[in-house]
Tab-separated table of C-alpha atoms in Angstrom:
chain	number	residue	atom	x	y	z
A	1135	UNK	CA	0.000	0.000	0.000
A	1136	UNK	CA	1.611	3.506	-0.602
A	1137	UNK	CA	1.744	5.780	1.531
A	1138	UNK	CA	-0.584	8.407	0.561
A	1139	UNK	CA	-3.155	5.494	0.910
A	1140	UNK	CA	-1.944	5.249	4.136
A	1141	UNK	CA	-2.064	8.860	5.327
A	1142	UNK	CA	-6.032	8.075	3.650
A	1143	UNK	CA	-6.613	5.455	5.990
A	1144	UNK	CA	-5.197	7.844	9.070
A	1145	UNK	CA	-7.359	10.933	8.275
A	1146	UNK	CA	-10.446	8.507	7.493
A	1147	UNK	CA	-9.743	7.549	10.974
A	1148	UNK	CA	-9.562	10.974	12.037
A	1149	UNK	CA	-13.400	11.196	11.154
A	1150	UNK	CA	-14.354	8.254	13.125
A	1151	UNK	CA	-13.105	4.749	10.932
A	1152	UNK	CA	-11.853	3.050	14.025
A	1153	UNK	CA	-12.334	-0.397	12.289
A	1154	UNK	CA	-10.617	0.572	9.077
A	1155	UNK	CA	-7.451	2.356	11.331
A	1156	UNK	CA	-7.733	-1.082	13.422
A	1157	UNK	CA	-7.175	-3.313	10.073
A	1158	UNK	CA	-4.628	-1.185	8.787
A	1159	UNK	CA	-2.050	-1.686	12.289
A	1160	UNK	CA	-2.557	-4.862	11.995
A	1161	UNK	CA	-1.483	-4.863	7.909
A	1162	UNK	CA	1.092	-2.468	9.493
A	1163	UNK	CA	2.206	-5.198	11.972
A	1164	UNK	CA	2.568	-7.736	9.142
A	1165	UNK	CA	5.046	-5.692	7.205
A	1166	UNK	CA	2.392	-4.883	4.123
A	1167	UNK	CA	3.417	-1.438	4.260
A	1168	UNK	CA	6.882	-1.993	3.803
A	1169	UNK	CA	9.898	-1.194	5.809
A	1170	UNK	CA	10.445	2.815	4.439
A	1171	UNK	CA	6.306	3.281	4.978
A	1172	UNK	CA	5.884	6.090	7.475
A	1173	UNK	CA	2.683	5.146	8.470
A	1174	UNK	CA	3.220	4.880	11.925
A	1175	UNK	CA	4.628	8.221	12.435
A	1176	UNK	CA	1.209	9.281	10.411
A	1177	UNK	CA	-1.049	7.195	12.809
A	1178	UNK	CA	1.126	8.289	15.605
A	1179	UNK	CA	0.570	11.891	14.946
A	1180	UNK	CA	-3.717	11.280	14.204
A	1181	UNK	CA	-3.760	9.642	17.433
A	1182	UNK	CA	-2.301	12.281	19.300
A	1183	UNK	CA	-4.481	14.899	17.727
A	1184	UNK	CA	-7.734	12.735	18.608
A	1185	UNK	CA	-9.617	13.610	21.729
A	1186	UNK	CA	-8.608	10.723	24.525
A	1187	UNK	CA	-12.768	9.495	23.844
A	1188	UNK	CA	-12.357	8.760	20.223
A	1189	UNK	CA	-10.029	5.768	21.075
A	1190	UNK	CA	-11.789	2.629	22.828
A	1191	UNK	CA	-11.728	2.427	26.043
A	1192	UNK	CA	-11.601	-0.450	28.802
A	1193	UNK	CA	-14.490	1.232	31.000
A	1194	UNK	CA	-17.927	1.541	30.187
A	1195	UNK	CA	-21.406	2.550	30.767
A	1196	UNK	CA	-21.616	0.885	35.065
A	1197	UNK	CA	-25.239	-0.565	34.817
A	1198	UNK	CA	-24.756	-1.301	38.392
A	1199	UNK	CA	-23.744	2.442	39.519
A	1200	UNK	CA	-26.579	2.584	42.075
A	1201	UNK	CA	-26.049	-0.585	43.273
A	1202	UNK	CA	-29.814	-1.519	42.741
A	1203	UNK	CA	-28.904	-3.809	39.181
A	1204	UNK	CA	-31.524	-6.963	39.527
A	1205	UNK	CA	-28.315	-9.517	38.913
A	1206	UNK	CA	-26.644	-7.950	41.742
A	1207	UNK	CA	-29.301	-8.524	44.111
A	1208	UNK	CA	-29.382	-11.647	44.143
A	1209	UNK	CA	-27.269	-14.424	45.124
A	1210	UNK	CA	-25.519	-17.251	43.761
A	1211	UNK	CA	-27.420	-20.176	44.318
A	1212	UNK	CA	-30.572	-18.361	43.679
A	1213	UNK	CA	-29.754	-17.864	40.136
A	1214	UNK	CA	-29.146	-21.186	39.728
A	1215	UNK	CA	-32.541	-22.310	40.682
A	1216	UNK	CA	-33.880	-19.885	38.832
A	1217	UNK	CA	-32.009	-21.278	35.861
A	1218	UNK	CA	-33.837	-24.860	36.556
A	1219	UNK	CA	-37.399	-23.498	37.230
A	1220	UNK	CA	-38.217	-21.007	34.607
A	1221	UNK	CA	-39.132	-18.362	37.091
A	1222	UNK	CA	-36.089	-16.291	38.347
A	1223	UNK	CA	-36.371	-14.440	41.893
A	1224	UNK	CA	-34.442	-11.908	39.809
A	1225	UNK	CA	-37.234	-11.322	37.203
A	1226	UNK	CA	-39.401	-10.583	40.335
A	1227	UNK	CA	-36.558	-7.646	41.591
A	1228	UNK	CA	-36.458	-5.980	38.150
A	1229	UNK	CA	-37.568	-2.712	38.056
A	1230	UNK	CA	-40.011	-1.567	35.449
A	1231	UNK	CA	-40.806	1.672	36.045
A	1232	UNK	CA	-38.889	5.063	34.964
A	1233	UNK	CA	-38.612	7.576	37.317
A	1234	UNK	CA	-38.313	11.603	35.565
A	1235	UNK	CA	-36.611	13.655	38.787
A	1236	UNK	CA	-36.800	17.369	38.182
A	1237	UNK	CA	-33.884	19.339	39.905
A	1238	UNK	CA	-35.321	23.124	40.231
A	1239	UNK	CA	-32.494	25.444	40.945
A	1240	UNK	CA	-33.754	28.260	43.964
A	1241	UNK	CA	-34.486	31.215	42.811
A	1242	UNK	CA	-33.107	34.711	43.760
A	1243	UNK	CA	-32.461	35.608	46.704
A	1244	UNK	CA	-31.293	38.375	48.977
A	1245	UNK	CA	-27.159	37.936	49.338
A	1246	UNK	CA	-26.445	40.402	52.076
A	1247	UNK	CA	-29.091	38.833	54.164
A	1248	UNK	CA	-27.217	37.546	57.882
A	1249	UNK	CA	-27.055	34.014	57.483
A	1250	UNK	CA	-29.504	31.653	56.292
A	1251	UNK	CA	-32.845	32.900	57.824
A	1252	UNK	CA	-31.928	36.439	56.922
A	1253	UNK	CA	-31.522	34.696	53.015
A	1254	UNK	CA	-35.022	35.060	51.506
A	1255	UNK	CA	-36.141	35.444	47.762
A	1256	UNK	CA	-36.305	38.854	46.910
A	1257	UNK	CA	-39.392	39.938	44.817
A	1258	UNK	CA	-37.587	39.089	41.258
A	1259	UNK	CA	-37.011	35.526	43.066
A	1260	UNK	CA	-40.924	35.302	43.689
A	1261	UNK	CA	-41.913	36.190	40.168
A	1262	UNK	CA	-39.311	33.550	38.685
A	1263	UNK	CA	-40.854	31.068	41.221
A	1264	UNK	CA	-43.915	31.635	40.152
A	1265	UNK	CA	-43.065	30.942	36.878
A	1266	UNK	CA	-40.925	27.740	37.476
A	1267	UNK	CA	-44.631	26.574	39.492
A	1268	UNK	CA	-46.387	27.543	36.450
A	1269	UNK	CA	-44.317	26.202	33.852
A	1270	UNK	CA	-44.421	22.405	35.897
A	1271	UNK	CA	-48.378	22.911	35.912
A	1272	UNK	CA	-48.172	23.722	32.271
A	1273	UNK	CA	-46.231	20.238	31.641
A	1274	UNK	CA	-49.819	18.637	32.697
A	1275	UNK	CA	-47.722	15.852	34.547
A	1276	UNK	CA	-48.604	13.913	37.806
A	1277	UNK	CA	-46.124	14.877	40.339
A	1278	UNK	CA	-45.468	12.331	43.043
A	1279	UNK	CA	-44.015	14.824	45.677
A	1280	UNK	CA	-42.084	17.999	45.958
A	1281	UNK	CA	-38.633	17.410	47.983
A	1282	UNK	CA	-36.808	20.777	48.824
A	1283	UNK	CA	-33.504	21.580	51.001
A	1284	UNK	CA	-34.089	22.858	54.752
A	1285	UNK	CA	-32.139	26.323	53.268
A	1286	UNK	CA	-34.473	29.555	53.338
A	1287	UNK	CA	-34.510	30.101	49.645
A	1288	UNK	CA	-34.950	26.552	48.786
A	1289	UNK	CA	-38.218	26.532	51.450
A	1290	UNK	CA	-39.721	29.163	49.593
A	1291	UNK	CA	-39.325	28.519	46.454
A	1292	UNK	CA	-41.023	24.774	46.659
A	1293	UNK	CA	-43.872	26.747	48.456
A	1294	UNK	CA	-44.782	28.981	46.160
A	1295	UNK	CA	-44.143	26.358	43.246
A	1296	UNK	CA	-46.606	23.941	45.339
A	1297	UNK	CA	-49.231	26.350	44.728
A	1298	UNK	CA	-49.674	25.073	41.176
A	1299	UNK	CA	-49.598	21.861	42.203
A	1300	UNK	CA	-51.964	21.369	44.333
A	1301	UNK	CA	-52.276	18.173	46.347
A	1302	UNK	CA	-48.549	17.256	45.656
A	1303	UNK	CA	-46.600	16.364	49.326
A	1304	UNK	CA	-43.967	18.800	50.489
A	1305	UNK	CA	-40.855	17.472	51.564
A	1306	UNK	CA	-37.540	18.865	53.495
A	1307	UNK	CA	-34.250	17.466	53.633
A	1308	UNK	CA	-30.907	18.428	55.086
A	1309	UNK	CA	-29.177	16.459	52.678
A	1310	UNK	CA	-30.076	18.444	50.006
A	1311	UNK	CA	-28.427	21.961	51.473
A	1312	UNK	CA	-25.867	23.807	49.613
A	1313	UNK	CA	-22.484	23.041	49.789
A	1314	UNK	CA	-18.676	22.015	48.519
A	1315	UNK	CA	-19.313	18.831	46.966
A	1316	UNK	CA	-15.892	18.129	45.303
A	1317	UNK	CA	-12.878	20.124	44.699
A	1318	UNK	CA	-13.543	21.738	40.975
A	1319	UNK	CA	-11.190	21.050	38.152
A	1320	UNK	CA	-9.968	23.101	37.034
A	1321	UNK	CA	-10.116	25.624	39.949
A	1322	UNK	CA	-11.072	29.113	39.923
A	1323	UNK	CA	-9.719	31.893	42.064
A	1324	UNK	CA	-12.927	33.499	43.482
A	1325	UNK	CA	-13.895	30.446	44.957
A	1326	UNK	CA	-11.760	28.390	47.758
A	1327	UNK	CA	-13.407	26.476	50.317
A	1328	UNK	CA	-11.163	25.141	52.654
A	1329	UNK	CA	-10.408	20.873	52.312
A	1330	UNK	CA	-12.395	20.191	55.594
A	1331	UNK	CA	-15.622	21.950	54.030
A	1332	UNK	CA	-15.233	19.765	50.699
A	1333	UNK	CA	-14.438	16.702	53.163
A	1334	UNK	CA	-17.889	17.599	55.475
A	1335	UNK	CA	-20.344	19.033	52.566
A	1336	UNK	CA	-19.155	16.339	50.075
A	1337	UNK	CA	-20.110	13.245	52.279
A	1338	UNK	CA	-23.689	15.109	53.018
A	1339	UNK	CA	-24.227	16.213	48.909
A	1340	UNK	CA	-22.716	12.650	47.648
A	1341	UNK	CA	-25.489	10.712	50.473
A	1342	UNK	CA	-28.168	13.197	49.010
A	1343	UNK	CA	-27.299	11.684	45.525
A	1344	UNK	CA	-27.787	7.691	46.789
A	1345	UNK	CA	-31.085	8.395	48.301
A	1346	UNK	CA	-32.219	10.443	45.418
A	1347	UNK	CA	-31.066	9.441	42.236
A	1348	UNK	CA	-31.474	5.715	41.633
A	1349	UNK	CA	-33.670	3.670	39.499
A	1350	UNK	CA	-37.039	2.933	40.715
A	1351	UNK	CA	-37.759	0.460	43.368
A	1352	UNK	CA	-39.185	-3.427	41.856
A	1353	UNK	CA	-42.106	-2.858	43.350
A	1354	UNK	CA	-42.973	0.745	41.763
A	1355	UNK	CA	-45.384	-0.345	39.106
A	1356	UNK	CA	-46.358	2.972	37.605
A	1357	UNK	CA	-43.387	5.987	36.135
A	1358	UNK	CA	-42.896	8.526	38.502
A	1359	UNK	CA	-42.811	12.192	38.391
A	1360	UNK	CA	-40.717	13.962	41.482
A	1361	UNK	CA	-39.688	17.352	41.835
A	1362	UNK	CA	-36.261	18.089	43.917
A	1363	UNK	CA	-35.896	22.069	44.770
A	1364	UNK	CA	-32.348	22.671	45.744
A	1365	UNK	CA	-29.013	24.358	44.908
A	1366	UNK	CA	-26.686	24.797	42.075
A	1367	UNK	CA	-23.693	23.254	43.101
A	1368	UNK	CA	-26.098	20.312	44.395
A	1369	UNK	CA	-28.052	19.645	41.129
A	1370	UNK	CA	-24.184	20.196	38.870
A	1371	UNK	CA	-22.926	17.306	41.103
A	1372	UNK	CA	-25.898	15.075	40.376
A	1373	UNK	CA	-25.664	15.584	37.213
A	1374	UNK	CA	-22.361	14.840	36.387
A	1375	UNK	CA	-22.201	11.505	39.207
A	1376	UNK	CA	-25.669	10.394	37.606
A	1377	UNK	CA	-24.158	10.871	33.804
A	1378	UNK	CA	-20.943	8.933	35.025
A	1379	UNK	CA	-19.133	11.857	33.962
A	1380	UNK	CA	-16.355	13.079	36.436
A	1381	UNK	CA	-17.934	15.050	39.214
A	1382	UNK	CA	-14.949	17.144	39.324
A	1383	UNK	CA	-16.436	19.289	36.376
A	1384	UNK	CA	-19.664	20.193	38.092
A	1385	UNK	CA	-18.640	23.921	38.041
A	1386	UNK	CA	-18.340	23.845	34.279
A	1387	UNK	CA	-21.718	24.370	34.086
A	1388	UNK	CA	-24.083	27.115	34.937
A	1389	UNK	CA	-27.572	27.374	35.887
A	1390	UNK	CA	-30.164	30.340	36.259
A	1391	UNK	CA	-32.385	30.825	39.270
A	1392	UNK	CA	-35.560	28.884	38.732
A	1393	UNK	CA	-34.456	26.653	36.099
A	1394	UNK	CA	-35.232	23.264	35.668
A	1395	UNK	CA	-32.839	20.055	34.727
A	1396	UNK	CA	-34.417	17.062	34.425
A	1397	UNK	CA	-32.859	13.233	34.927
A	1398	UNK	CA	-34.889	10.666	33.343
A	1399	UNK	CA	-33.450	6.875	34.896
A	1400	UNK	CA	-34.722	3.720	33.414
A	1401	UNK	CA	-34.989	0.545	34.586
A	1402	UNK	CA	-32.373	-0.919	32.961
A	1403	UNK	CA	-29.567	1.957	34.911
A	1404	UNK	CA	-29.688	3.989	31.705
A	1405	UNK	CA	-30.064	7.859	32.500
A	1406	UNK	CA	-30.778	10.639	30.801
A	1407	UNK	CA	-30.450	14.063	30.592
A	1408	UNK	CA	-33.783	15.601	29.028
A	1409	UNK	CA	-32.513	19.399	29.919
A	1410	UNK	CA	-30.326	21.498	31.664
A	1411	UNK	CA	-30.928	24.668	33.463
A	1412	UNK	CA	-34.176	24.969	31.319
A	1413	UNK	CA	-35.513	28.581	31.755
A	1414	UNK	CA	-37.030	29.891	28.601
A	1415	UNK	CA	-40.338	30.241	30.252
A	1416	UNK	CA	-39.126	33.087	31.743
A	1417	UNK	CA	-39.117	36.442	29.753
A	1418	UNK	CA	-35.466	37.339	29.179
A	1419	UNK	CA	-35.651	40.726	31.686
A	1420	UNK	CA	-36.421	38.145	34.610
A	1421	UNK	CA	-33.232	35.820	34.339
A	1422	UNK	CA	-30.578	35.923	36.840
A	1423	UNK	CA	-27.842	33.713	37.960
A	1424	UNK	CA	-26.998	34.759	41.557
């Protein structure tokens, strides 16, 4: 093969023909290309320019990240029987409903206020509430409950979004509080909590995650709808644990007050991301991101 083919065969790659780059070493290995071929500088130098994801991998997609996968719950000699009677305990702990969790971001609030109590929405913060409530009524869905962190703003913000949904149950959790969850990467020089807040807040925000975000339960029958009010830094971290990607990037992202992201989790482990930081109901003078 000459090597112009070859430099073909490298920039084809280059575009995503992993199995023709593949066939081509392994031609290369064999000596097809001839001892004064340079097409292993060539590959050499596509591989190098190719994002680290382009290349396979040994990891993959953890079905089991929640630690809820049917074949995991059950033990060894059980799936044996099961294999002998037809009717597997573990077709009996497979879940089959979808759950659709809706992390709501808080919405404005007063900053100078003297600790928490002190921190309440400020009249902006109300409006966009009100929107976020009536944007979820809008969406015509049947919300299961309405879980919001202890924090001031949080409180408020599920109240006045329960007021267009009437009948849903109100929740608080301290789990779900704002915090440090993991050190950013990379970091940024306004922001530097000390290593013993990331050490405290992380445990509480990464425990928030395991009772929250996980598939549904074997013995859900019906999808559910929930609705989690929280925190910025709170919903970024679920995000990016419940999309496998590294949490360390949760402050990549940015999210207005109000918005709405929204995890959809199958039965299978499979999750979703439907939106992030959805706020186009809101008219463009009412968006802020304190």
């Amino acid at each position: 093969m000459s090597f112009r083919k070859a430099v073909s065969l490298a920039c084809g790659f280059a575009g995503g023909s992993a199995v023709l780059v593949c066939a081509a070493v392994a031609a290369d290995n064999h000596g097809y290309f001839g001892e004064r071929c340079r097409f292993r500088k060539t590959l050499a130098a596509v591989h190098a320019a190719q994002p680290s994801s382009a290349w396979p991998t040994a990891n993959g997609w953890d079905y089991n990240w929640d630690k809820r996968e049917p074949s995991s719950m059950v033990n060894g000699k059980r799936k044996e029987s099961a294999g002998d009677s037809g009717n597997p305990d573990g077709e009996n702990n497979k879940p089959k409903a979808t759950r659709y969790i809706c992390l709501i971001r808080h919405s404005q609030y007063n900053l100078k206020g003297d600790g928490d109590k002190e921190r309440v929405l400020t009249p902006l913060g109300r409006e966009q509430a009100e929107f976020t409530g009536q944007r979820l009524a809008a969406l015509g869905l049947k919300y299961d409950v309405i879980i919001h962190s202890s924090m001031t703003r949080a409180t408020e913000t599920a109240n006045i979004i329960s007021k267009y949904l009437p009948g849903v149950e109100l929740e608080s959790c301290d789990l779900l509080r704002e915090g440090a969850p993991i050190e950013p990467v990379p970091p940024v020089s306004h922001w530097k909590p000390e290593a013993a807040q990331y050490h405290e807040d992380g445990a509480r925000i990464e425990a928030a995650f395991r009772r929250y975000i996980h598939r549904a339960d074997a013995k859900q029958k019906e999808d559910s709808f929930e609705i989690i009010v929280c925190h910025a830094n709170v919903i970024r971290y679920f995000v990016c644990r419940a999309l496998q990607f590294p949490p360390e990037g949760w402050l990549r992202m940015g999210l207005n007050n109000g918005s709405i992201t929204w995890l959809t989790i199958r039965p299978s482990g499979r999750v979703g991301l439907r939106s992030l930081g959805d706020s186009g109901f809101m008219p463009p003078d009412k968006l802020t991101r304190t």
